[in-house]
PDB file of C-alpha atoms in Angstrom:
ATOM      1  CA  MET A   1     151.503 146.358 105.232  1.00 60.00           C
ATOM      2  CA  PRO A   2     147.742 145.822 104.939  1.00 72.00           C
ATOM      3  CA  LEU A   3     146.422 142.275 104.998  1.00 76.00           C
ATOM      4  CA  SER A   4     144.986 140.679 101.912  1.00 80.00           C
ATOM      5  CA  ALA A   5     141.345 139.627 101.751  1.00 77.00           C
ATOM      6  CA  LYS A   6     142.359 135.980 102.207  1.00 77.00           C
ATOM      7  CA  GLU A   7     144.466 136.763 105.277  1.00 81.00           C
ATOM      8  CA  ARG A   8     141.678 138.834 106.836  1.00 78.00           C
ATOM      9  CA  ALA A   9     139.181 136.027 106.225  1.00 77.00           C
ATOM     10  CA  GLN A  10     141.542 133.481 107.803  1.00 78.00           C
ATOM     11  CA  ARG A  11     142.125 135.698 110.831  1.00 80.00           C
ATOM     12  CA  TYR A  12     138.367 136.154 111.246  1.00 75.00           C
ATOM     13  CA  ARG A  13     137.774 132.376 111.120  1.00 72.00           C
ATOM     14  CA  ASP A  14     140.529 131.733 113.682  1.00 77.00           C
ATOM     15  CA  LYS A  15     139.136 134.349 116.038  1.00 78.00           C
ATOM     16  CA  LYS A  16     135.602 132.976 115.702  1.00 74.00           C
ATOM     17  CA  LYS A  17     136.828 129.436 116.365  1.00 72.00           C
ATOM     18  CA  ALA A  18     138.720 130.543 119.484  1.00 75.00           C
ATOM     19  CA  THR A  19     135.644 132.386 120.755  1.00 79.00           C
ATOM     20  CA  ARG A  20     133.438 129.348 120.134  1.00 77.00           C
ATOM     21  CA  GLU A  21     135.862 126.983 121.899  1.00 79.00           C
ATOM     22  CA  SER A  22     136.130 129.348 124.860  1.00 79.00           C
ATOM     23  CA  HIS A  23     132.347 129.563 125.098  1.00 76.00           C
ATOM     24  CA  GLU A  24     131.979 125.773 124.917  1.00 83.00           C
ATOM     25  CA  ALA A  25     134.585 125.366 127.670  1.00 80.00           C
ATOM     26  CA  TYR A  26     132.650 127.821 129.809  1.00 78.00           C
ATOM     27  CA  LEU A  27     129.386 125.943 129.219  1.00 82.00           C
ATOM     28  CA  GLN A  28     131.045 122.620 130.099  1.00 86.00           C
ATOM     29  CA  LYS A  29     132.413 124.106 133.318  1.00 84.00           C
ATOM     30  CA  GLU A  30     128.965 125.445 134.235  1.00 85.00           C
ATOM     31  CA  ARG A  31     127.378 122.041 133.560  1.00 86.00           C
ATOM     32  CA  GLU A  32     129.900 120.308 135.835  1.00 88.00           C
ATOM     33  CA  ARG A  33     129.337 122.925 138.526  1.00 84.00           C
ATOM     34  CA  TRP A  34     125.559 122.434 138.275  1.00 82.00           C
ATOM     35  CA  VAL A  35     125.887 118.625 138.618  1.00 85.00           C
ATOM     36  CA  THR A  36     128.134 119.020 141.675  1.00 87.00           C
ATOM     37  CA  ARG A  37     125.712 121.415 143.375  1.00 83.00           C
ATOM     38  CA  LYS A  38     122.771 119.127 142.569  1.00 80.00           C
ATOM     39  CA  ASN A  39     124.550 116.093 144.055  1.00 84.00           C
ATOM     40  CA  ASN A  40     125.265 118.120 147.202  1.00 84.00           C
ATOM     41  CA  GLY A  41     121.571 118.983 147.539  1.00 77.00           C
ATOM     42  CA  LYS A  42     122.039 122.693 146.883  1.00 78.00           C
ATOM     43  CA  ILE A  43     119.970 122.568 143.692  1.00 75.00           C
ATOM     44  CA  LYS A  44     116.592 120.862 143.376  1.00 74.00           C
ATOM     45  CA  THR A  45     115.000 119.694 140.153  1.00 77.00           C
ATOM     46  CA  ILE A  46     111.448 120.677 139.340  1.00 78.00           C
ATOM     47  CA  GLU A  47     110.238 117.234 140.468  1.00 79.00           C
ATOM     48  CA  ASP A  48     111.491 118.023 143.992  1.00 78.00           C
ATOM     49  CA  LEU A  49     109.538 121.297 144.232  1.00 80.00           C
ATOM     50  CA  SER A  50     106.068 121.861 145.602  1.00 85.00           C
ATOM     51  CA  GLU A  51     103.195 122.673 143.259  1.00 88.00           C
ATOM     52  CA  ARG A  52     103.654 126.391 143.917  1.00 88.00           C
ATOM     53  CA  GLY A  53     107.397 126.090 143.336  1.00 85.00           C
ATOM     54  CA  LYS A  54     106.754 124.311 140.035  1.00 86.00           C
ATOM     55  CA  ARG A  55     104.451 127.101 138.890  1.00 90.00           C
ATOM     56  CA  ILE A  56     107.045 129.730 139.798  1.00 90.00           C
ATOM     57  CA  GLN A  57     109.807 127.836 137.982  1.00 86.00           C
ATOM     58  CA  ARG A  58     107.720 127.363 134.810  1.00 90.00           C
ATOM     59  CA  LYS A  59     106.821 131.057 134.835  1.00 92.00           C
ATOM     60  CA  LYS A  60     110.499 131.994 135.053  1.00 90.00           C
ATOM     61  CA  TRP A  61     111.335 129.624 132.194  1.00 89.00           C
ATOM     62  CA  ARG A  62     108.687 131.216 130.011  1.00 92.00           C
ATOM     63  CA  GLU A  63     110.089 134.652 130.836  1.00 92.00           C
ATOM     64  CA  VAL A  64     113.629 133.553 129.937  1.00 90.00           C
ATOM     65  CA  GLN A  65     112.438 132.013 126.667  1.00 91.00           C
ATOM     66  CA  ARG A  66     110.610 135.222 125.827  1.00 91.00           C
ATOM     67  CA  LYS A  67     113.747 137.302 126.437  1.00 90.00           C
ATOM     68  CA  VAL A  68     115.942 134.896 124.450  1.00 89.00           C
ATOM     69  CA  TYR A  69     113.480 135.007 121.562  1.00 90.00           C
ATOM     70  CA  ALA A  70     113.424 138.810 121.692  1.00 89.00           C
ATOM     71  CA  ALA A  71     117.244 138.912 121.735  1.00 87.00           C
ATOM     72  CA  LYS A  72     117.462 136.597 118.719  1.00 88.00           C
ATOM     73  CA  LYS A  73     114.903 138.684 116.874  1.00 88.00           C
ATOM     74  CA  THR A  74     116.872 141.848 117.642  1.00 87.00           C
ATOM     75  CA  ASN A  75     120.117 140.219 116.505  1.00 83.00           C
ATOM     76  CA  LYS A  76     118.568 139.150 113.211  1.00 85.00           C
ATOM     77  CA  ALA A  77     117.207 142.634 112.620  1.00 83.00           C
ATOM     78  CA  LEU A  78     120.608 144.112 113.438  1.00 81.00           C
ATOM     79  CA  GLU A  79     122.388 141.755 111.074  1.00 81.00           C
ATOM     80  CA  ALA A  80     119.892 142.567 108.320  1.00 80.00           C
ATOM     81  CA  PHE A  81     120.402 146.286 108.932  1.00 77.00           C
ATOM     82  CA  LEU A  82     124.189 145.968 108.837  1.00 75.00           C
ATOM     83  CA  SER A  83     124.008 143.868 105.683  1.00 74.00           C
ATOM     84  CA  ALA A  84     121.723 146.361 103.950  1.00 74.00           C
ATOM     85  CA  ASN A  85     123.760 149.406 104.969  1.00 69.00           C
ATOM     86  CA  SER A  86     127.264 148.029 104.427  1.00 63.00           C
ATOM     87  CA  PRO A  87     129.078 149.643 101.501  1.00 57.00           C
ATOM     88  CA  PRO A  88     129.839 147.458  98.489  1.00 56.00           C
ATOM     89  CA  THR A  89     133.222 145.845  98.073  1.00 52.00           C
ATOM     90  CA  SER A  90     135.719 147.942  96.150  1.00 50.00           C
ATOM     91  CA  PRO A  91     136.615 146.817  92.639  1.00 48.00           C
ATOM     92  CA  VAL A  92     140.124 145.838  93.728  1.00 44.00           C
ATOM     93  CA  GLY A  93     138.754 143.547  96.462  1.00 46.00           C
ATOM     94  CA  ILE A  94     139.916 145.661  99.427  1.00 45.00           C
ATOM     95  CA  GLU A  95     137.444 145.811 102.309  1.00 49.00           C
ATOM     96  CA  GLN A  96     136.444 149.344 103.170  1.00 56.00           C
ATOM     97  CA  PRO A  97     137.239 150.542 106.745  1.00 62.00           C
ATOM     98  CA  ILE A  98     133.613 151.563 107.372  1.00 64.00           C
ATOM     99  CA  GLU A  99     132.300 148.096 106.519  1.00 67.00           C
ATOM    100  CA  HIS A 100     134.853 146.453 108.798  1.00 70.00           C
ATOM    101  CA  ALA A 101     133.983 148.833 111.659  1.00 74.00           C
ATOM    102  CA  ASN A 102     130.253 148.178 111.235  1.00 78.00           C
ATOM    103  CA  ARG A 103     130.784 144.439 111.436  1.00 79.00           C
ATOM    104  CA  ARG A 104     132.920 144.760 114.555  1.00 81.00           C
ATOM    105  CA  ARG A 105     130.321 146.979 116.171  1.00 83.00           C
ATOM    106  CA  GLY A 106     127.540 144.574 115.213  1.00 83.00           C
ATOM    107  CA  ARG A 107     129.377 141.573 116.681  1.00 85.00           C
ATOM    108  CA  LYS A 108     130.100 143.539 119.845  1.00 85.00           C
ATOM    109  CA  ILE A 109     126.409 144.408 120.278  1.00 87.00           C
ATOM    110  CA  ILE A 110     125.422 140.772 119.749  1.00 88.00           C
ATOM    111  CA  ARG A 111     127.939 139.577 122.362  1.00 87.00           C
ATOM    112  CA  GLN A 112     126.719 142.208 124.821  1.00 87.00           C
ATOM    113  CA  ARG A 113     123.109 141.109 124.389  1.00 87.00           C
ATOM    114  CA  GLN A 114     124.045 137.450 124.802  1.00 87.00           C
ATOM    115  CA  SER A 115     126.014 138.231 127.967  1.00 86.00           C
ATOM    116  CA  GLN A 116     123.078 140.221 129.326  1.00 88.00           C
ATOM    117  CA  THR A 117     120.723 137.293 128.659  1.00 87.00           C
ATOM    118  CA  HIS A 118     123.074 134.878 130.462  1.00 86.00           C
ATOM    119  CA  ARG A 119     123.338 137.224 133.443  1.00 87.00           C
ATOM    120  CA  GLN A 120     119.565 137.521 133.668  1.00 87.00           C
ATOM    121  CA  LEU A 121     119.230 133.728 133.504  1.00 87.00           C
ATOM    122  CA  ARG A 122     121.740 133.245 136.324  1.00 86.00           C
ATOM    123  CA  LYS A 123     119.945 135.895 138.394  1.00 87.00           C
ATOM    124  CA  MET A 124     116.612 134.116 137.933  1.00 86.00           C
ATOM    125  CA  GLN A 125     118.183 130.797 138.910  1.00 85.00           C
ATOM    126  CA  ASN A 126     119.569 132.355 142.105  1.00 85.00           C
ATOM    127  CA  GLU A 127     116.162 133.869 142.904  1.00 85.00           C
ATOM    128  CA  LEU A 128     114.511 130.481 142.393  1.00 85.00           C
ATOM    129  CA  ARG A 129     116.975 128.821 144.766  1.00 85.00           C
ATOM    130  CA  GLY A 130     116.155 131.509 147.333  1.00 82.00           C
ATOM    131  CA  HIS A 131     112.427 130.831 146.976  1.00 82.00           C
ATOM    132  CA  VAL A 132     112.983 127.086 147.418  1.00 82.00           C
ATOM    133  CA  LYS A 133     114.997 127.685 150.607  1.00 84.00           C
ATOM    134  CA  LEU A 134     112.252 129.962 151.936  1.00 81.00           C
ATOM    135  CA  VAL A 135     109.568 127.333 151.263  1.00 81.00           C
ATOM    136  CA  ASN A 136     111.612 124.654 153.036  1.00 83.00           C
ATOM    137  CA  ARG A 137     112.169 126.969 155.997  1.00 84.00           C
ATOM    138  CA  TYR A 138     108.431 127.595 156.419  1.00 81.00           C
ATOM    139  CA  LYS A 139     107.695 123.881 156.076  1.00 82.00           C
ATOM    140  CA  LYS A 140     110.093 123.130 158.950  1.00 85.00           C
ATOM    141  CA  ARG A 141     108.586 125.933 161.044  1.00 82.00           C
ATOM    142  CA  LEU A 142     105.086 124.570 160.449  1.00 83.00           C
ATOM    143  CA  GLU A 143     106.231 121.097 161.479  1.00 85.00           C
ATOM    144  CA  ARG A 144     107.718 122.467 164.716  1.00 84.00           C
ATOM    145  CA  LEU A 145     104.498 124.337 165.535  1.00 84.00           C
ATOM    146  CA  LYS A 146     102.481 121.193 164.882  1.00 82.00           C
ATOM    147  CA  ASN A 147     104.702 119.140 167.200  1.00 83.00           C
ATOM    148  CA  LYS A 148     104.472 121.840 169.875  1.00 81.00           C
ATOM    149  CA  SER A 149     100.670 121.852 169.621  1.00 78.00           C
ATOM    150  CA  ASP A 150     100.569 118.063 169.986  1.00 80.00           C
ATOM    151  CA  ASN A 151     102.789 118.260 173.084  1.00 78.00           C
ATOM    152  CA  VAL A 152     100.562 120.904 174.675  1.00 78.00           C
ATOM    153  CA  HIS A 153      97.458 118.803 174.006  1.00 74.00           C
ATOM    154  CA  GLU A 154      99.131 115.724 175.486  1.00 79.00           C
ATOM    155  CA  GLN A 155     100.215 117.646 178.587  1.00 75.00           C
ATOM    156  CA  ALA A 156      96.684 119.009 179.079  1.00 73.00           C
ATOM    157  CA  THR A 157      95.265 115.489 178.841  1.00 74.00           C
ATOM    158  CA  ARG A 158      97.722 114.237 181.456  1.00 71.00           C
ATOM    159  CA  ASN A 159      96.873 117.125 183.774  1.00 65.00           C
ATOM    160  CA  GLN A 160      93.178 116.372 183.405  1.00 63.00           C
ATOM    161  CA  ASN A 161      93.763 112.722 184.263  1.00 59.00           C
ATOM    162  CA  VAL A 162      95.834 113.683 187.303  1.00 55.00           C
ATOM    163  CA  THR A 163      93.127 116.094 188.443  1.00 56.00           C
ATOM    164  CA  GLN A 164      90.469 113.416 188.178  1.00 54.00           C
ATOM    165  CA  THR A 165      92.686 110.939 190.049  1.00 55.00           C
ATOM    166  CA  THR A 166      93.353 113.338 192.953  1.00 57.00           C
ATOM    167  CA  LYS A 167      89.702 114.245 193.555  1.00 66.00           C
ATOM    168  CA  SER A 168      88.410 113.664 197.091  1.00 74.00           C
ATOM    169  CA  PRO A 169      85.780 110.941 197.740  1.00 68.00           C
ATOM    170  CA  ARG A 170      83.147 113.643 198.218  1.00 74.00           C
ATOM    171  CA  SER A 171      84.092 115.327 194.891  1.00 76.00           C
ATOM    172  CA  LYS A 172      83.986 112.017 193.042  1.00 71.00           C
ATOM    173  CA  THR A 173      80.574 111.234 194.516  1.00 69.00           C
ATOM    174  CA  ALA A 174      79.211 114.660 193.592  1.00 73.00           C
ATOM    175  CA  HIS A 175      80.587 114.295 190.044  1.00 69.00           C
ATOM    176  CA  LEU A 176      78.953 110.901 189.529  1.00 67.00           C
ATOM    177  CA  LEU A 177      75.584 111.972 190.948  1.00 67.00           C
ATOM    178  CA  LYS A 178      75.509 115.305 189.135  1.00 69.00           C
ATOM    179  CA  ASN A 179      72.080 116.100 187.652  1.00 65.00           C
ATOM    180  CA  SER A 180      70.588 112.876 189.076  1.00 68.00           C
ATOM    181  CA  ASN A 181      67.778 112.408 191.606  1.00 69.00           C
ATOM    182  CA  THR A 182      69.060 109.963 194.211  1.00 69.00           C
ATOM    183  CA  THR A 183      68.281 109.387 197.854  1.00 70.00           C
ATOM    184  CA  SER A 184      70.587 110.428 200.618  1.00 72.00           C
ATOM    185  CA  GLN A 185      71.119 106.762 201.454  1.00 72.00           C
ATOM    186  CA  VAL A 186      72.568 106.100 197.984  1.00 70.00           C
ATOM    187  CA  LYS A 187      74.810 109.160 198.268  1.00 70.00           C
ATOM    188  CA  ARG A 188      76.132 108.030 201.662  1.00 75.00           C
ATOM    189  CA  THR A 189      76.773 104.519 200.354  1.00 77.00           C
ATOM    190  CA  LEU A 190      78.673 105.778 197.305  1.00 72.00           C
ATOM    191  CA  LEU A 191      80.640 108.249 199.444  1.00 72.00           C
ATOM    192  CA  PHE A 192      81.582 105.463 201.854  1.00 75.00           C
ATOM    193  CA  GLN A 193      82.744 103.312 198.944  1.00 75.00           C
ATOM    194  CA  HIS A 194      84.983 106.069 197.542  1.00 67.00           C
ATOM    195  CA  ALA A 195      86.427 106.801 200.976  1.00 74.00           C
ATOM    196  CA  LEU A 196      87.175 103.128 201.501  1.00 73.00           C
ATOM    197  CA  VAL A 197      88.938 102.876 198.131  1.00 71.00           C
ATOM    198  CA  GLU A 198      91.097 105.927 198.904  1.00 71.00           C
ATOM    199  CA  GLU A 199      92.024 104.509 202.299  1.00 68.00           C
ATOM    200  CA  LEU A 200      93.050 101.196 200.754  1.00 67.00           C
ATOM    201  CA  LYS A 201      95.191 103.044 198.195  1.00 67.00           C
ATOM    202  CA  GLU A 202      96.995 104.950 200.925  1.00 65.00           C
ATOM    203  CA  ARG A 203      97.791 101.731 202.775  1.00 60.00           C
TER     204      ARG A 203
END
């Protein structure tokens, strides 16, 4: 037995309510999951990103907003088209099968577009998390290279100091009197002083 117009309207409202409640439950679950991942450090807010990361994130947001706006515009145009091309209600108040099929098809297209938008948003969020991980990885690598460079410089300084300490008395004298005009007597005196210091150190 076919349903009356009142029964069909009630069934449509019940189905729409169930769909809305299911969608709200899904959104609540996603919000809780996001908070948990953020508390565990797996997700960073825009304040935690570098300047380049902030620019990338804002660009992705603008792209998502553009796609959402385009989807809403398409949905409105589709609804207007379906409304304009739906056959009029029969005099006895019975909904025509074609009108009912068009509405079902229109709602299905809208749901598909909404699902596609959500998938694209999740994909962009995953890509952003990948970019943030890559930036952090390069920051750590740069820090390691900097520490390695500092260690090499420190080791070279120590080697230079050791080399200067282990010079012979004659080498020390020649280094001090380099590019200077001094008498042989001064050279012999300075050489004797260095030799005496080395001998005292060895004792």
